[in-house]
Coordinates of C-alpha atoms in Angstrom, one line a residue:
Chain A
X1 CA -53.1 41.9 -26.1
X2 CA -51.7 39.2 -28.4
X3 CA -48.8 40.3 -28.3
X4 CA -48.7 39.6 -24.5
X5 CA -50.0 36.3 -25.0
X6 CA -47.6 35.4 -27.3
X7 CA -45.3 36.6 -24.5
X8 CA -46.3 34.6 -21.8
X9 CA -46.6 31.3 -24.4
X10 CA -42.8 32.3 -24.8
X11 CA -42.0 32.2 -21.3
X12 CA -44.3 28.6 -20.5
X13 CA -41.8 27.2 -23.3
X14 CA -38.6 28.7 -21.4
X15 CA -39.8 26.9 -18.5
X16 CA -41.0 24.0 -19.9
X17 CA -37.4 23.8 -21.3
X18 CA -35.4 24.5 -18.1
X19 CA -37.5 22.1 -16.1
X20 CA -36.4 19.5 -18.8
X21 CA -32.7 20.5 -18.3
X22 CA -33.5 20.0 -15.0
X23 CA -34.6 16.5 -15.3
X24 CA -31.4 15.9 -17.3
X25 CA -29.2 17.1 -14.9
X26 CA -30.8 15.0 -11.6
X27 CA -30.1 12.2 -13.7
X28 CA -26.2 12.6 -14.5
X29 CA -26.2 13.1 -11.0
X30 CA -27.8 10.0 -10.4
X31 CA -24.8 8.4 -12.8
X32 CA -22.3 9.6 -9.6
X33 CA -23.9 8.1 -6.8
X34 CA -23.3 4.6 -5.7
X35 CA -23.9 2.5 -2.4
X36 CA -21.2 1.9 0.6
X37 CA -18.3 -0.2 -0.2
X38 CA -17.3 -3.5 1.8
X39 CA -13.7 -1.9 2.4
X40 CA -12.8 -1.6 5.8
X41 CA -10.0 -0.9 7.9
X42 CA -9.3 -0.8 11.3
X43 CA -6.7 -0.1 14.1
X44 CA -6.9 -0.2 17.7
X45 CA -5.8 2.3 19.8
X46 CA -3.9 2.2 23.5
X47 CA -7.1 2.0 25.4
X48 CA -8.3 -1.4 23.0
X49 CA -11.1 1.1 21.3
X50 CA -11.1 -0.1 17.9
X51 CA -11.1 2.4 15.1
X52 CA -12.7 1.8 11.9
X53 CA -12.6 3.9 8.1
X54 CA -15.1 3.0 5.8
X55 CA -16.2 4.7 3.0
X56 CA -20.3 5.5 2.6
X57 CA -21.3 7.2 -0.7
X58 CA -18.7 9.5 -1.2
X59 CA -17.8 10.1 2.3
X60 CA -15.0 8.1 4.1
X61 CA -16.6 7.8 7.8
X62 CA -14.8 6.6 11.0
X63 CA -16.4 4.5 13.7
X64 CA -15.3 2.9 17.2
X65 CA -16.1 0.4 19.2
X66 CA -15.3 -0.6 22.7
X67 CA -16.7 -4.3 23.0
X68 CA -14.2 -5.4 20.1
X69 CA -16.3 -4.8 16.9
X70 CA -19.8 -6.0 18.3
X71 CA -21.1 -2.1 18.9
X72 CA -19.9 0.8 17.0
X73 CA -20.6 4.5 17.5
X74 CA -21.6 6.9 15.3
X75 CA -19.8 7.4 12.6
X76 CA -18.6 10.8 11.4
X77 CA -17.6 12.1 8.3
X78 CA -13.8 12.5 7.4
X79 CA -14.0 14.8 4.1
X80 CA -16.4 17.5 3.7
X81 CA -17.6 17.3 0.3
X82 CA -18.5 14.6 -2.0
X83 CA -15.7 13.1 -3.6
X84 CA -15.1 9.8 -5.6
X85 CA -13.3 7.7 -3.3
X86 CA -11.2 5.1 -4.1
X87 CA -12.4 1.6 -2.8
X88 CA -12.5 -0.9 -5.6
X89 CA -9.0 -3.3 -7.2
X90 CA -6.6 -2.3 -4.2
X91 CA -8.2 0.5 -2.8
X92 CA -9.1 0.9 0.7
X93 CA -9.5 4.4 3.0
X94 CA -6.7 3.5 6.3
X95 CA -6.8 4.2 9.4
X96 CA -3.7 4.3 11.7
X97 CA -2.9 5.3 15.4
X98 CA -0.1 7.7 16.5
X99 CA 2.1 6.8 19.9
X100 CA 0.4 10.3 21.2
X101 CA -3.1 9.4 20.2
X102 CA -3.9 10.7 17.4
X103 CA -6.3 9.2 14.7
X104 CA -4.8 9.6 11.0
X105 CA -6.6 8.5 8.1
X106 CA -5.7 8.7 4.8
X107 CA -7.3 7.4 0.9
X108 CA -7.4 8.3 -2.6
X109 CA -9.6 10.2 -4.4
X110 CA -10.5 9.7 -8.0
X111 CA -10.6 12.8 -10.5
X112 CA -12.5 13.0 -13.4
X113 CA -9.5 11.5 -16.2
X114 CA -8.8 7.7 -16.3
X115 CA -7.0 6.3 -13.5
X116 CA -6.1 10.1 -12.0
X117 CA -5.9 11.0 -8.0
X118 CA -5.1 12.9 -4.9
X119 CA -4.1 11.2 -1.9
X120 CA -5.9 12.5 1.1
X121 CA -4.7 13.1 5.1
X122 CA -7.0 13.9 8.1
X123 CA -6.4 13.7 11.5
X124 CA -8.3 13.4 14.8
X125 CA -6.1 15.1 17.9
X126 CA -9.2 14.4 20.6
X127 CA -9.7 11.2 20.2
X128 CA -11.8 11.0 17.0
X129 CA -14.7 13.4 18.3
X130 CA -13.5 15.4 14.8
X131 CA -11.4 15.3 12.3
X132 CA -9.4 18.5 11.1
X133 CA -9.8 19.7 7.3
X134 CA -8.6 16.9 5.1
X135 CA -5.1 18.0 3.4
X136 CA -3.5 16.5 0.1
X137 CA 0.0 15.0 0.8
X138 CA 1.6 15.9 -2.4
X139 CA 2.5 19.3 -3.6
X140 CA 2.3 17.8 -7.5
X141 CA -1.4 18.6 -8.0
X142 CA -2.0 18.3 -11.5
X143 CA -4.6 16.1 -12.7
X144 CA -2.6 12.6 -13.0
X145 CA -2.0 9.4 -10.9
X146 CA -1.3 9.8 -7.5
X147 CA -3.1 6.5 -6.2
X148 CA -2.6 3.2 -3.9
X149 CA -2.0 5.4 -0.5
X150 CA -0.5 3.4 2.0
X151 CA 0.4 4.7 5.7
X152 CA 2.6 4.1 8.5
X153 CA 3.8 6.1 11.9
X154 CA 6.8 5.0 13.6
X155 CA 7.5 4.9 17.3
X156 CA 8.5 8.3 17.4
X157 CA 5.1 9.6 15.6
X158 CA 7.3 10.5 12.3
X159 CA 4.3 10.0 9.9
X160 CA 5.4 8.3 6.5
X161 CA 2.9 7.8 3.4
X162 CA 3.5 6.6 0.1
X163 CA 1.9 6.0 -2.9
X164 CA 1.7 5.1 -6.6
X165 CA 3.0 8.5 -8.6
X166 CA 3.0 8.6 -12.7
X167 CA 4.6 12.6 -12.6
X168 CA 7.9 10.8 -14.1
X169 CA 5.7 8.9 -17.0
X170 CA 3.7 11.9 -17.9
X171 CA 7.1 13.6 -18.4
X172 CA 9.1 11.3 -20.5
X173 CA 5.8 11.4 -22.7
X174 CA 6.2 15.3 -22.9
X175 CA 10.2 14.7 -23.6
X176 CA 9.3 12.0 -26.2
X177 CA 12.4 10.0 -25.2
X178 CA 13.6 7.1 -27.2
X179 CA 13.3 4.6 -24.5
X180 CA 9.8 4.5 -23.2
X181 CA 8.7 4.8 -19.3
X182 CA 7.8 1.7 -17.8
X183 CA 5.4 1.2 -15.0
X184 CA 4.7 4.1 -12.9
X185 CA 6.7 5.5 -9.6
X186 CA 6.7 5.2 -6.1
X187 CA 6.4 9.0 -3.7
X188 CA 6.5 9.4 -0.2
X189 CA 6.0 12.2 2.2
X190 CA 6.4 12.4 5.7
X191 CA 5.4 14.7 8.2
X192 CA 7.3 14.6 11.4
X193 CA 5.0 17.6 13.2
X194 CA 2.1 14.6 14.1
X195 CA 0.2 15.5 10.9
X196 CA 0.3 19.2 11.1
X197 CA 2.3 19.7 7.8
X198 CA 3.9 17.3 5.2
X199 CA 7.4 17.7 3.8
X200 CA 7.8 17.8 -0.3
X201 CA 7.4 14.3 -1.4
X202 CA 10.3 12.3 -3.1
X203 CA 10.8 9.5 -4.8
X204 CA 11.3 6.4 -3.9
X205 CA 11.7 4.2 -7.1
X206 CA 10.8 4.6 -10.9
X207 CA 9.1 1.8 -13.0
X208 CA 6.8 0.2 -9.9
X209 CA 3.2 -1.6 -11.3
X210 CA 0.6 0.8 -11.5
X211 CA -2.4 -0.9 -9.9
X212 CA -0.9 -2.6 -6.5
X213 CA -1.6 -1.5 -3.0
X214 CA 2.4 -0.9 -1.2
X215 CA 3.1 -2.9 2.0
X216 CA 4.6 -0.2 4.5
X217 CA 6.6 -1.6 7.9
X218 CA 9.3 0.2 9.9
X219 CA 12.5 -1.4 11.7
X220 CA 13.6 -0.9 15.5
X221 CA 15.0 2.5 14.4
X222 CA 12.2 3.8 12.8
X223 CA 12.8 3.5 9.5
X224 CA 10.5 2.9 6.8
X225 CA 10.5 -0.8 5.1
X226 CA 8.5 -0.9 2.4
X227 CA 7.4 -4.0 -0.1
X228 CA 5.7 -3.5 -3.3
X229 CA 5.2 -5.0 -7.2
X230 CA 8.1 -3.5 -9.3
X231 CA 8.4 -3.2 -12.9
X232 CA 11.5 -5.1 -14.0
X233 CA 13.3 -5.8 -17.3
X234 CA 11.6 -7.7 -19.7
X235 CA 8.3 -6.8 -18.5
X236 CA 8.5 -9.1 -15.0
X237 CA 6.3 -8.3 -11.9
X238 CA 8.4 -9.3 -9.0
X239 CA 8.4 -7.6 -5.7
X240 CA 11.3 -5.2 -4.4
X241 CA 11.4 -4.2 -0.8
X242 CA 13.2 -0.9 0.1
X243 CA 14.6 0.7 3.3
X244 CA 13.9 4.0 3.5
X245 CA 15.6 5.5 6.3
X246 CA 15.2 8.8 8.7
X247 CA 16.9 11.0 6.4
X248 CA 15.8 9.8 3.3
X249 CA 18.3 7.4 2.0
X250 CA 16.8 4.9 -0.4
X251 CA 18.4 1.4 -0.3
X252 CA 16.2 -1.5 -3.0
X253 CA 16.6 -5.1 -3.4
X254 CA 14.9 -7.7 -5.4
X255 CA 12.4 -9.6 -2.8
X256 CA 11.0 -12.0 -4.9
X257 CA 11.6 -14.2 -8.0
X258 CA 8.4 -15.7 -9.3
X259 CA 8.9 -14.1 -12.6
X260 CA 5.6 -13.5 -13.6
X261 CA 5.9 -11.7 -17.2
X262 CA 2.5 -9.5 -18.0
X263 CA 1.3 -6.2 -19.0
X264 CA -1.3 -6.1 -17.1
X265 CA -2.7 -4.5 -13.6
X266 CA -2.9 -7.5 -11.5
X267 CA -4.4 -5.1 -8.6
X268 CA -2.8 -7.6 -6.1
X269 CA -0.3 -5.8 -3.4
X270 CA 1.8 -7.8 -1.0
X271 CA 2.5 -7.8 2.4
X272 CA 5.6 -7.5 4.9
X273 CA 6.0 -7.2 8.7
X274 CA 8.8 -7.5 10.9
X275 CA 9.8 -10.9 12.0
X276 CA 12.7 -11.1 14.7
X277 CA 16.0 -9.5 14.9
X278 CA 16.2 -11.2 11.9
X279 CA 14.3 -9.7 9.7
X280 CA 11.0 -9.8 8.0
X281 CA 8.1 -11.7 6.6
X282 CA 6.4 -11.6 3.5
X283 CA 3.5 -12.9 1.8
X284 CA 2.4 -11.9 -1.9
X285 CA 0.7 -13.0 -5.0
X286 CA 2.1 -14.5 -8.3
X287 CA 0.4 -15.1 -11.3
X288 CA 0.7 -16.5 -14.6
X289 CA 1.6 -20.0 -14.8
X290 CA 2.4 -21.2 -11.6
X291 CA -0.3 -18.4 -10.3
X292 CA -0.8 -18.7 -6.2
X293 CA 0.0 -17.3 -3.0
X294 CA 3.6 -17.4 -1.4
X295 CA 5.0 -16.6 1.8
X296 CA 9.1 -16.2 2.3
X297 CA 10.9 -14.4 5.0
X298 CA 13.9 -11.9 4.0
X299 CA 17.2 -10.5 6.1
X300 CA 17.2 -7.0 6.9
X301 CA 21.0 -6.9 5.9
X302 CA 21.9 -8.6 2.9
X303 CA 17.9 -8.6 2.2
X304 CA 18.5 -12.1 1.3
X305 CA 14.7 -13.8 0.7
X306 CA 14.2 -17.6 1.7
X307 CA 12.8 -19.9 -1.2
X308 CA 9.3 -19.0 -1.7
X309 CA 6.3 -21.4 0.4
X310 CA 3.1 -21.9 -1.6
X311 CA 0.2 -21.4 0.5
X312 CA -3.5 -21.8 -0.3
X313 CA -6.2 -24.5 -2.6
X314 CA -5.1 -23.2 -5.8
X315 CA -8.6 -24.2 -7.1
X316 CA -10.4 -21.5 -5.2
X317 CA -7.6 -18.9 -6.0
X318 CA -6.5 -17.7 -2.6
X319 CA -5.6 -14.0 -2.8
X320 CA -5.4 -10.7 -0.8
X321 CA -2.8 -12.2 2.7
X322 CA -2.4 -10.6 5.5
X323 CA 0.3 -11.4 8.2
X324 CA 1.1 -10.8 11.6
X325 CA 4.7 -11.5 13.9
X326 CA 4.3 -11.6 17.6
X327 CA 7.6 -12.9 18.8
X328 CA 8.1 -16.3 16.7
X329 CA 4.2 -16.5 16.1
X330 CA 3.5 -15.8 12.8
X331 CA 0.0 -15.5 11.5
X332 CA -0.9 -15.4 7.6
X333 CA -4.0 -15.2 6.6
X334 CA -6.2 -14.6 3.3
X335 CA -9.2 -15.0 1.0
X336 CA -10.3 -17.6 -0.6
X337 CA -13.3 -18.3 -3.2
X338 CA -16.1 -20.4 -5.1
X339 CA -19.1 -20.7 -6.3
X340 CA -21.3 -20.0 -3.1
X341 CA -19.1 -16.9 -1.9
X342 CA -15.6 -16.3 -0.2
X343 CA -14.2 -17.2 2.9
X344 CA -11.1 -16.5 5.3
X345 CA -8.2 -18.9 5.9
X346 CA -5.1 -18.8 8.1
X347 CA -2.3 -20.6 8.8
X348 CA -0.1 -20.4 11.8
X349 CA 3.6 -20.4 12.8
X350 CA 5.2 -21.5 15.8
X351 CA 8.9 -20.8 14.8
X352 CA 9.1 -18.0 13.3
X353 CA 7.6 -18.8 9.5
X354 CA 10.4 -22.4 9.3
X355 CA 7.3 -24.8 9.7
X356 CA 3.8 -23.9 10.0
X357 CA 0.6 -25.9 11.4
X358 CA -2.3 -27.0 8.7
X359 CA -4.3 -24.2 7.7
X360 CA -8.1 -23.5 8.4
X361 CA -10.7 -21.6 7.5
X362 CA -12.0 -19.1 10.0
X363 CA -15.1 -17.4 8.5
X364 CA -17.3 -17.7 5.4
X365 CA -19.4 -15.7 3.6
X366 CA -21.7 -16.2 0.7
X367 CA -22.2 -12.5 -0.2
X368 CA -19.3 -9.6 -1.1
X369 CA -16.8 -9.5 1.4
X370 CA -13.4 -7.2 1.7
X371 CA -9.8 -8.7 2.0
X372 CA -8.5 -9.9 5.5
X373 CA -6.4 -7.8 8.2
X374 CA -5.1 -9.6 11.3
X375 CA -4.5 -6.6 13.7
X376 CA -3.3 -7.0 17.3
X377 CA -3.8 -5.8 21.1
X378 CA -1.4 -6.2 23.4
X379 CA -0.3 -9.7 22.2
X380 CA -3.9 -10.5 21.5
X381 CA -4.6 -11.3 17.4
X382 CA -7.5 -10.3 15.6
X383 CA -8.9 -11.1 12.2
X384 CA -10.9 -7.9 10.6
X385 CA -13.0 -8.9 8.3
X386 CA -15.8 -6.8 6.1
X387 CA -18.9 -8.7 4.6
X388 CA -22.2 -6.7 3.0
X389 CA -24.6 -10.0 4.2
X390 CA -22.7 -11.2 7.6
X391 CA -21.7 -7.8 8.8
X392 CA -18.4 -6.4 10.0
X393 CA -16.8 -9.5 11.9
X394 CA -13.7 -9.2 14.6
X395 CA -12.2 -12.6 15.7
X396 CA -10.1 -13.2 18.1
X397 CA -7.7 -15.7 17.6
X398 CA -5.8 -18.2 19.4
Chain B
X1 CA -47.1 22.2 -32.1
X2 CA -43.8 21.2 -33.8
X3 CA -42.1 22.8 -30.4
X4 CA -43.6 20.7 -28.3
X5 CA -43.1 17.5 -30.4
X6 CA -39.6 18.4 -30.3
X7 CA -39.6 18.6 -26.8
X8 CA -41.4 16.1 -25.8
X9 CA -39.2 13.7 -28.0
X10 CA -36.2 15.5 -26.0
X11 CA -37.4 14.7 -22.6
X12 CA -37.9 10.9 -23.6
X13 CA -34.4 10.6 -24.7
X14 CA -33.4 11.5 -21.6
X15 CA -35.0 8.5 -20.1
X16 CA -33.9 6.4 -22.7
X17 CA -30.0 6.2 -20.9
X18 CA -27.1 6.5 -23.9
X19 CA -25.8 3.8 -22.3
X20 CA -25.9 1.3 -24.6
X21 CA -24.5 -2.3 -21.9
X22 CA -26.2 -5.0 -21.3
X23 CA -26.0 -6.3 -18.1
X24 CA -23.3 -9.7 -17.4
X25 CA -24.0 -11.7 -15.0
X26 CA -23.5 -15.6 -13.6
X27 CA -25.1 -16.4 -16.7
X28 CA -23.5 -15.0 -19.8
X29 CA -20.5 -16.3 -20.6
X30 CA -22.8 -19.1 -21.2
X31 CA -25.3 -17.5 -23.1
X32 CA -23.1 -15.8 -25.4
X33 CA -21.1 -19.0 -26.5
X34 CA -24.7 -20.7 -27.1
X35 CA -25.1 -17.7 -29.4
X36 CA -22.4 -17.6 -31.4
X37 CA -21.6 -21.5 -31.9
X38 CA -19.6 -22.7 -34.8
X39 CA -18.3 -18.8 -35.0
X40 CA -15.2 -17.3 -33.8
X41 CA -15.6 -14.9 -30.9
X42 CA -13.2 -12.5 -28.9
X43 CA -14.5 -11.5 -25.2
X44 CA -12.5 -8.8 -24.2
X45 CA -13.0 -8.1 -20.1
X46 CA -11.5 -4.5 -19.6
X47 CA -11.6 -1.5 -17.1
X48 CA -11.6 2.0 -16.8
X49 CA -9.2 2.1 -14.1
X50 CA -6.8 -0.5 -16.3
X51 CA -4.4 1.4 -18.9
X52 CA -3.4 -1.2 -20.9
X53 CA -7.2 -2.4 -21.6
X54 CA -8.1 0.7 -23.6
X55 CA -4.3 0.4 -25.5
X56 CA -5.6 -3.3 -25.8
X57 CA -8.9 -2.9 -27.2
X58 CA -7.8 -0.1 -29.9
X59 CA -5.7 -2.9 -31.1
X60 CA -8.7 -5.5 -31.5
X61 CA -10.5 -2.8 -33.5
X62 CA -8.2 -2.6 -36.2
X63 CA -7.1 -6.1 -36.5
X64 CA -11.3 -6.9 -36.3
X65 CA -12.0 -3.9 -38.9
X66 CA -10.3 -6.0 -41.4
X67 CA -11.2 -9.8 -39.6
X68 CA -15.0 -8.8 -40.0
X69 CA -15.7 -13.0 -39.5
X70 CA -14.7 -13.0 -35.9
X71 CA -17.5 -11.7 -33.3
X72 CA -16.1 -9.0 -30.6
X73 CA -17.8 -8.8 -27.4
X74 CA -16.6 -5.9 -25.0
X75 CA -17.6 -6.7 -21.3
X76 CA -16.6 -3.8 -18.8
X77 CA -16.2 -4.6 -14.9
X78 CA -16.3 -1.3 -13.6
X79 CA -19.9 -1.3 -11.9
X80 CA -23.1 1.3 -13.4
X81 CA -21.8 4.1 -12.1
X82 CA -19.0 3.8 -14.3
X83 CA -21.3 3.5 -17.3
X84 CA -20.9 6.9 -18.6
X85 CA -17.0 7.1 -18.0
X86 CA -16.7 3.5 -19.8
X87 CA -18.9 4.6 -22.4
X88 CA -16.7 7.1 -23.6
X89 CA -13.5 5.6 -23.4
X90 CA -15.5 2.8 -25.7
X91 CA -16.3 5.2 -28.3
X92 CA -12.5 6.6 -28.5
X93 CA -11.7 3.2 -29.0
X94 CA -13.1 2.7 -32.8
X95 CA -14.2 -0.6 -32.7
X96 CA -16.8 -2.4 -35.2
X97 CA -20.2 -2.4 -34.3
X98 CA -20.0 -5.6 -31.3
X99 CA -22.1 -6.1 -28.2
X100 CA -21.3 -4.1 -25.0
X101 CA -22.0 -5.8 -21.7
X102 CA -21.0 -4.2 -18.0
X103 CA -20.9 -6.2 -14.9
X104 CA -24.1 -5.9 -13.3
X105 CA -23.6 -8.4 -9.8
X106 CA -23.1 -7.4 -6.9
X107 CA -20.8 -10.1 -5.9
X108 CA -17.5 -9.0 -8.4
X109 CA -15.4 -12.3 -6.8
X110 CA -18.2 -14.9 -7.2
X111 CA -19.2 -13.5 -11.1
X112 CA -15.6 -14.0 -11.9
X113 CA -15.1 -17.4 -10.6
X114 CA -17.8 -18.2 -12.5
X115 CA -16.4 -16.9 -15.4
X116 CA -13.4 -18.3 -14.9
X117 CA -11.8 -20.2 -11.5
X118 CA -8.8 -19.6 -13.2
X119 CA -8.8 -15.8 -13.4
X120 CA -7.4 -13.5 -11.0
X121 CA -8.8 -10.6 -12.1
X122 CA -5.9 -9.0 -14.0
X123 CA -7.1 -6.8 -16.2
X124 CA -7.2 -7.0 -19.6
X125 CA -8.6 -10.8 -20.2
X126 CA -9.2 -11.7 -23.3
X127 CA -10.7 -15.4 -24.4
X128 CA -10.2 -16.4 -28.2
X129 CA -13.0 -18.8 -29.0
X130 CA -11.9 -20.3 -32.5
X131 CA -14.6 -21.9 -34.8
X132 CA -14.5 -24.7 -33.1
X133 CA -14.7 -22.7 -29.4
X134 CA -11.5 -23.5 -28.5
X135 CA -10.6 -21.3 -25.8
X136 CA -7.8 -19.6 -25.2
X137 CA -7.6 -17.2 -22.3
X138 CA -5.0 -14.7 -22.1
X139 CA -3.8 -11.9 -19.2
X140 CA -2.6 -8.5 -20.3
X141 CA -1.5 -6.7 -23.1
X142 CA -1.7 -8.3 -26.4
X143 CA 1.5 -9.2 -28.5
X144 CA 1.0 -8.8 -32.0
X145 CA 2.8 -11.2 -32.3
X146 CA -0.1 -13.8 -30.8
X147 CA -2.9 -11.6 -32.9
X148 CA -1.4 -12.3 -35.8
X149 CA -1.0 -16.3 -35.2
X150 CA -4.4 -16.4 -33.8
X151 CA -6.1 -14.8 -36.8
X152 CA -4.1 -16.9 -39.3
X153 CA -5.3 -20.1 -37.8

């Protein structure tokens, strides 16, 4: 009989234990969750439904609305299991619309080892009522960076994303050359079955910064034009834009020349869209010394960049542009900041980027708010603008 | 009896989080150069995400192990549910015994123009104070070259 009660105190302890294990456990969960992020991004399809990504604790979910961001439906989840989803420096979930209709969306998700990812693909082929299983872009899945997606789909539907890739660092490390890897690299895939299937990635450049989101555009013909920060000699963050062509020929030029020397991650991507025949417009941070926002335009030939326009109150350190070319209308807009919260400015070309009218500010904010997009419809523009205490905002503009 | 002391003792330390930041806000640049007047200080503002912070503050410790004079404070900006993540990366780091702190507002932009108007957010971003709390702010990786000036001053 004691001996059976000596048994049973046993067993009160073993669950007395595990219930404490259990404790421990719900509360390194708790370490995992976190609330919705102000990232958004949006894209409007044929039919002027716009589409929306967000990401909601762990989940990136897609919305629409059809009375231009006032209503949205419900949203529904893109991934089916709880991952850690980039949203923070650079980081935003996309969203993008094929010429056939479909809905492709595409982010990174963090692993467990510093600064480590997979860049994610879904698509919707019925209009966004689902989303097929999410796929990972890259064949190379080992457990390093593969960060800073970026997205676009031509005319033709040919699919094209890159991102930020450190493969080529974590090899020279292995090979212990003499001269050390700079920077990280750039990859792409491309599907060109609508999404079905992605081709092995390649690479588009060694030695690009590590932390910057990559501006994607594509010429007449398709091709891919893309705009990021690149690693230079002497440790110099200027931007490089590349053509990336239909069958994969790589062609890079120096786009900028601010010559901002830092090891650092400036988490600050620019932006480029295509102006006329021409070529295209681009707008980008510098920092250091003469740290501020500039706008040039560059020729899709000789890739020949204009001198470099300063725009923004460099005491409220205007950040984050987006741009927008409808014929020799040029919108730029980005975020500004002070002490009460952040707000939206934009400035407006008539000739094609040569002079531009004084700038304004559209929206404010005096809570968190997510960097600006100008998206169009038709030839209408939009600015897209995410705030935690004023909502999502959609304004049309003149 | 002893058992159950032992337990009980085990589940408390699980409330007591082994976290061990304090929380920066709007107000503690301020607070921290009130505290440490008339003493050189280093606030080091680094990330997880941010590989040349952790090269960065591996550096400090060593130069600080043997420039015990100068305070360090370690402020991370990754939000709490980094805490655990940050926390270990910290302790691989071997720094001297210094004050942690984690961002703890909401509003990332606004706490940083407070900080600084002049700060980007490039990560790392280091301020010198000297005895005297003359600032000097710096982006990026840290030359030895400027540690070893700044320390002979």
């Amino acid at each position: 009989m004691r001996k059976l009660n000596l048994i049973i105190k046993f067993f009160k302890k073993i669950v007395f234990l595990l219930l404490i294990l259990f404790c421990e456990t719900s509360f390194s969960h708790e370490g995992h969750s976190h609330g919705s992020s102000v990232v958004a991004s949006v894209s409007f399809d044929k039919s002027g439904t716009l589409w929306r990504v967000r990401e909601q604790q762990g989940f990136v979910i897609v919305d629409s609305s059809n009375d231009q961001g006032l209503n949205f439906s419900k949203s529904i989840n893109v991934n089916t299991e709880f991952q850690k989803i980039g949203t923070s420096g650079d980081a935003k979930p996309k969203i993008t619309i094929g010429p056939e209709g479909n809905i492709y969306v595409t982010w990174t998700q963090m692993l467990s080892k510093p600064y480590t990812g997979y860049i994610w693909f879904a698509r919707s082929k019925d209009r966004g009522k689902t989303f097929e299983l999410p796929q990972i872009v890259h064949q190379d899945k080992s457990e390093i960076t593969h960060r800073f997606d970026a997205i676009n789909v031509n005319k033709d539907g040919r699919i094209f994303v890159a991102w930020v890739d450190k493969r080529d660092l974590e090899n020279a490390k292995l090979q212990k050359k003499e001269k050390e890897y700079k920077g990280a690299a750039l990859y792409y895939a491309v599907s060109e079955n609508f999404g079905e299937s992605f081709k092995i990635e390649k690479k588009i450049i060694d030695s690009s910064c590590e932390c910057c989101r990559i501006a994607l555009t594509n010429d007449k013909s398709g091709n891919i034009v893309a705009m990021w920060r690149q690693l230079y000699d002497g440790g110099i963050r200027d931007h490089a834009v590349a053509k990336i062509d239909i069958n994969g020929n790589v062609v890079v030029n120096r786009a900028t020349f601010g010559g901002w020397k830092i090891d650092a991650c400036p988490h600050h991507g620019p932006v480029i869209t295509k102006g006329g025949d021409w070529g295209y417009h681009m707008a980008w941070f510098d920092g250091g010394e003469k740290a501020g926002l500039f706008y040039g335009r560059i020729d899709g030939d000789a890739w020949v960049s204009s001198p470099a326009k300063r725009f923004g109150n460099i005491n409220f350190q205007p950040s984050h542009p987006s741009l927008l070319s409808i014929n020799e209308k040029v919108y730029l807009a980005w975020k500004e900041i002070n002490e009460f919260g952040s707000y939206i400015v934009l400035s407006v070309s008539e000739d094609g980027g040569k002079n531009w009218l004084e700038s304004k500010v559209i929206k404010k904010t005096d809570g968190v708010s997510d960097y600006p997009e100008l998206i169009q419809f038709n030839n209408k523009v939009f600015l897209s603008w995410n705030t935690i205490k004023d909502g999502y905002k959609l304004i049309s503009l003149e | 009896m002893k058992l159950k002391i032992l337990l009980i003792f085990l589940f408390f330390s699980n409330f007591s989080f082994a976290y061990d930041f304090m929380p920066f806000d709007i107000n503690t640049r301020k607070a921290i150069e009130t505290k440490y007047l008339n003493q050189p200080l280093i606030i080091s503002f680094w990330s997880i995400d941010c590989p040349y912070c952790i090269e960065d503050l591996k550096k400090l410790g060593k130069v600080l192990t043997k420039n015990t004079s100068v305070k360090l404070i370690t402020v991370c900006v990754d939000g709490k549910e980094s805490a655990k993540k940050a926390e270990r990366i910290l302790s691989q780091a071997n720094l001297p015994q210094h004050e942690q702190y984690q961002y703890a507002e909401v509003d990332e932009d606004r706490l940083r123009y407070s900080i600084d108007p002049n700060w980007y957010g490039e990560l790392p971003r280091t301020y010198f104070y000297d005895a005297t709390h003359q600032v000097t702010p710096f982006s990026g990786k840290i030359s030895k070259a400027f540690l070893d000036k700044w320390f002979k001053k």
